[in-house]
Short mmCIF file of C-alpha atoms in Angstrom, two decimals:
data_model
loop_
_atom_site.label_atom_id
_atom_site.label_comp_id
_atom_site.label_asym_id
_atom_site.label_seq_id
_atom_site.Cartn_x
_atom_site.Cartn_y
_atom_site.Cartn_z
CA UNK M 1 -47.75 71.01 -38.05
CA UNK M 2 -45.43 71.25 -35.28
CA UNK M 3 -45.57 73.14 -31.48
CA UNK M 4 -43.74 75.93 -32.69
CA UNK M 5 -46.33 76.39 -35.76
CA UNK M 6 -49.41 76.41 -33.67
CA UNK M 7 -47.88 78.90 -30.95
CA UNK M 8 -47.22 81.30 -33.49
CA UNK M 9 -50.81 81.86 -33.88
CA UNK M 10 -50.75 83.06 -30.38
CA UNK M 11 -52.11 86.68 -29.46
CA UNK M 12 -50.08 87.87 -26.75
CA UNK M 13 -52.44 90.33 -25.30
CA UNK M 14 -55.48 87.94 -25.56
CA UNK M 15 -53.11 85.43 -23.94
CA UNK M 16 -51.51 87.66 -21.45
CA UNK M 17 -55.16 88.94 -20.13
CA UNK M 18 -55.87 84.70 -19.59
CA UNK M 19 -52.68 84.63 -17.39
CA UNK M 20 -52.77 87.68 -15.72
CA UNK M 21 -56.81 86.58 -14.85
CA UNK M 22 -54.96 83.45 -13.14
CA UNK M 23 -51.82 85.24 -11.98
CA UNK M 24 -52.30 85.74 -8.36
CA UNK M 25 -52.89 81.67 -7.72
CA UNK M 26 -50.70 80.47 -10.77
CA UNK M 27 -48.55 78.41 -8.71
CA UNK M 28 -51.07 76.29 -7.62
CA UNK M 29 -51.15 73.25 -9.93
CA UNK M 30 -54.59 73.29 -10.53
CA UNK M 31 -54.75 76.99 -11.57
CA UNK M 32 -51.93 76.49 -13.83
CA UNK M 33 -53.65 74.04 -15.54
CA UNK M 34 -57.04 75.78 -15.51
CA UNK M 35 -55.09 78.49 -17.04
CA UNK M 36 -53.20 76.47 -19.79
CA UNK M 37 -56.74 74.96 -20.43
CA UNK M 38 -57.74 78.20 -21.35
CA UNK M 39 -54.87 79.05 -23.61
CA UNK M 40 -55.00 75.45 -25.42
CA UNK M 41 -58.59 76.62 -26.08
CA UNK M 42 -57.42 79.93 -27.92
CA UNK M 43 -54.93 78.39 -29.58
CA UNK M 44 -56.84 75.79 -30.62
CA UNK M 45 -59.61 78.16 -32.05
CA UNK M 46 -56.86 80.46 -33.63
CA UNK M 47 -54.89 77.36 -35.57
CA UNK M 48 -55.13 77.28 -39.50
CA UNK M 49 -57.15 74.36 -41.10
CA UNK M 50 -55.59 72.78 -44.26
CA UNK M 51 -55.81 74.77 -47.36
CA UNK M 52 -57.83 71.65 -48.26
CA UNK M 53 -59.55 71.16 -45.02
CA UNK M 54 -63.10 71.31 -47.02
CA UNK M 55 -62.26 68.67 -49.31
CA UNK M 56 -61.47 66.59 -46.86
CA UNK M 57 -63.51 63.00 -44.99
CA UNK M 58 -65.15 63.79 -41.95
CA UNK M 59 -62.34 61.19 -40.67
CA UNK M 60 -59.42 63.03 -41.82
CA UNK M 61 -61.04 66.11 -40.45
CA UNK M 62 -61.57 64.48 -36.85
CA UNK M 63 -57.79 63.69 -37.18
CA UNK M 64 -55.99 67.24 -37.84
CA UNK M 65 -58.35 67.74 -34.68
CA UNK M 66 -56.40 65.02 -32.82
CA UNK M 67 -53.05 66.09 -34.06
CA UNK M 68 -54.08 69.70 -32.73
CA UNK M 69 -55.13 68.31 -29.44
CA UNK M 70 -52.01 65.85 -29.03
CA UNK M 71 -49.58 69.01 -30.06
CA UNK M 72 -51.31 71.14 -27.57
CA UNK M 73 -51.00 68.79 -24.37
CA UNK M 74 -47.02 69.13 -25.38
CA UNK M 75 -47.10 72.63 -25.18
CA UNK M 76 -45.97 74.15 -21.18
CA UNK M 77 -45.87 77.46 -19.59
CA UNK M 78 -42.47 77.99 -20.92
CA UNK M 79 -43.10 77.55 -23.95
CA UNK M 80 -45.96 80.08 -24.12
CA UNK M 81 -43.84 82.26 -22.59
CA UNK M 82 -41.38 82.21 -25.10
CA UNK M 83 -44.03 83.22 -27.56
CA UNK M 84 -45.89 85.65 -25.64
CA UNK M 85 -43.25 87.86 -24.06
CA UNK M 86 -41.01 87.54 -26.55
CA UNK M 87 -41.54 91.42 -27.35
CA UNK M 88 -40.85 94.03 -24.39
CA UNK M 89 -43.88 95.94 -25.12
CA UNK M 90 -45.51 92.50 -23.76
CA UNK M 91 -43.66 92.22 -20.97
CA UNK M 92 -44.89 95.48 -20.30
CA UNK M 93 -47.99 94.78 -21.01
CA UNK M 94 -48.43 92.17 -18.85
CA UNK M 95 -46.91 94.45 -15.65
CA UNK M 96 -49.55 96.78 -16.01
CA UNK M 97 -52.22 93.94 -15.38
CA UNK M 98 -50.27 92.39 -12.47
CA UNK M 99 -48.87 94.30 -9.49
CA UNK M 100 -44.87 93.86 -10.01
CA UNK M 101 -43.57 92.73 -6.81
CA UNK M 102 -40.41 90.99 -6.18
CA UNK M 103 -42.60 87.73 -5.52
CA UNK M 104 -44.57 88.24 -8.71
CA UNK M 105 -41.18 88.31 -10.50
CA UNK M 106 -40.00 85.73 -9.32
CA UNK M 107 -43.28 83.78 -9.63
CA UNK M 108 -43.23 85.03 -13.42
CA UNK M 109 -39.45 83.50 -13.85
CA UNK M 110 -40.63 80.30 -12.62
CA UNK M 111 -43.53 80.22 -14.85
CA UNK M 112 -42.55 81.55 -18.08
#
């Protein structure tokens, strides 16, 4: 399991409505991290157990839950950026639920 593994089970709409919901305040450092909070949690929710994962002790099942946890406190706005607007039609997306200024682009660049 690696970064890259878990944000490909990223929805980019589901995700982009979380950031767009924080948007307006995003560069405050507390927002941000409400915000990636809220994505970990998705992401979290959305990542594949082991094909075994039943099989398994409660032990080794509490620690794929720690190796989820530790990947996901690696994981920064860029990165989910790179996932979630990776496709115009998200970019897009995303415009239509924040106004497009030139200091919400340029917030946006920052961010993502």
């Amino acid at each position: 399991m690696t970064k890259d593994s878990l944000l490909q089970n990223i929805n980019p709409r589901d995700t982009i409505d979380l950031i767009a919901k924080h948007f307006p305040s995003i560069l405050d450092e507390e927002i941000q991290e409400s915000c990636l909070e809220e994505v970990y949690d998705v992401i979290a929710i959305n990542t594949p157990q082991p094909e075994n994962f039943a099989l398994l002790t409660n032990d080794q099942k509490a620690q794929h839950e720690i190796d989820v946890d530790m990947l996901l406190i690696t994981i920064d706005c860029k990165d989910i950026g790179k996932y979630v607007f990776k496709e115009e039609i998200d970019k897009v997306y995303f415009w239509t639920k924040v106004p497009k200024s030139e200091k919400s682009e340029a917030i946006f660049q920052k961010i993502f």
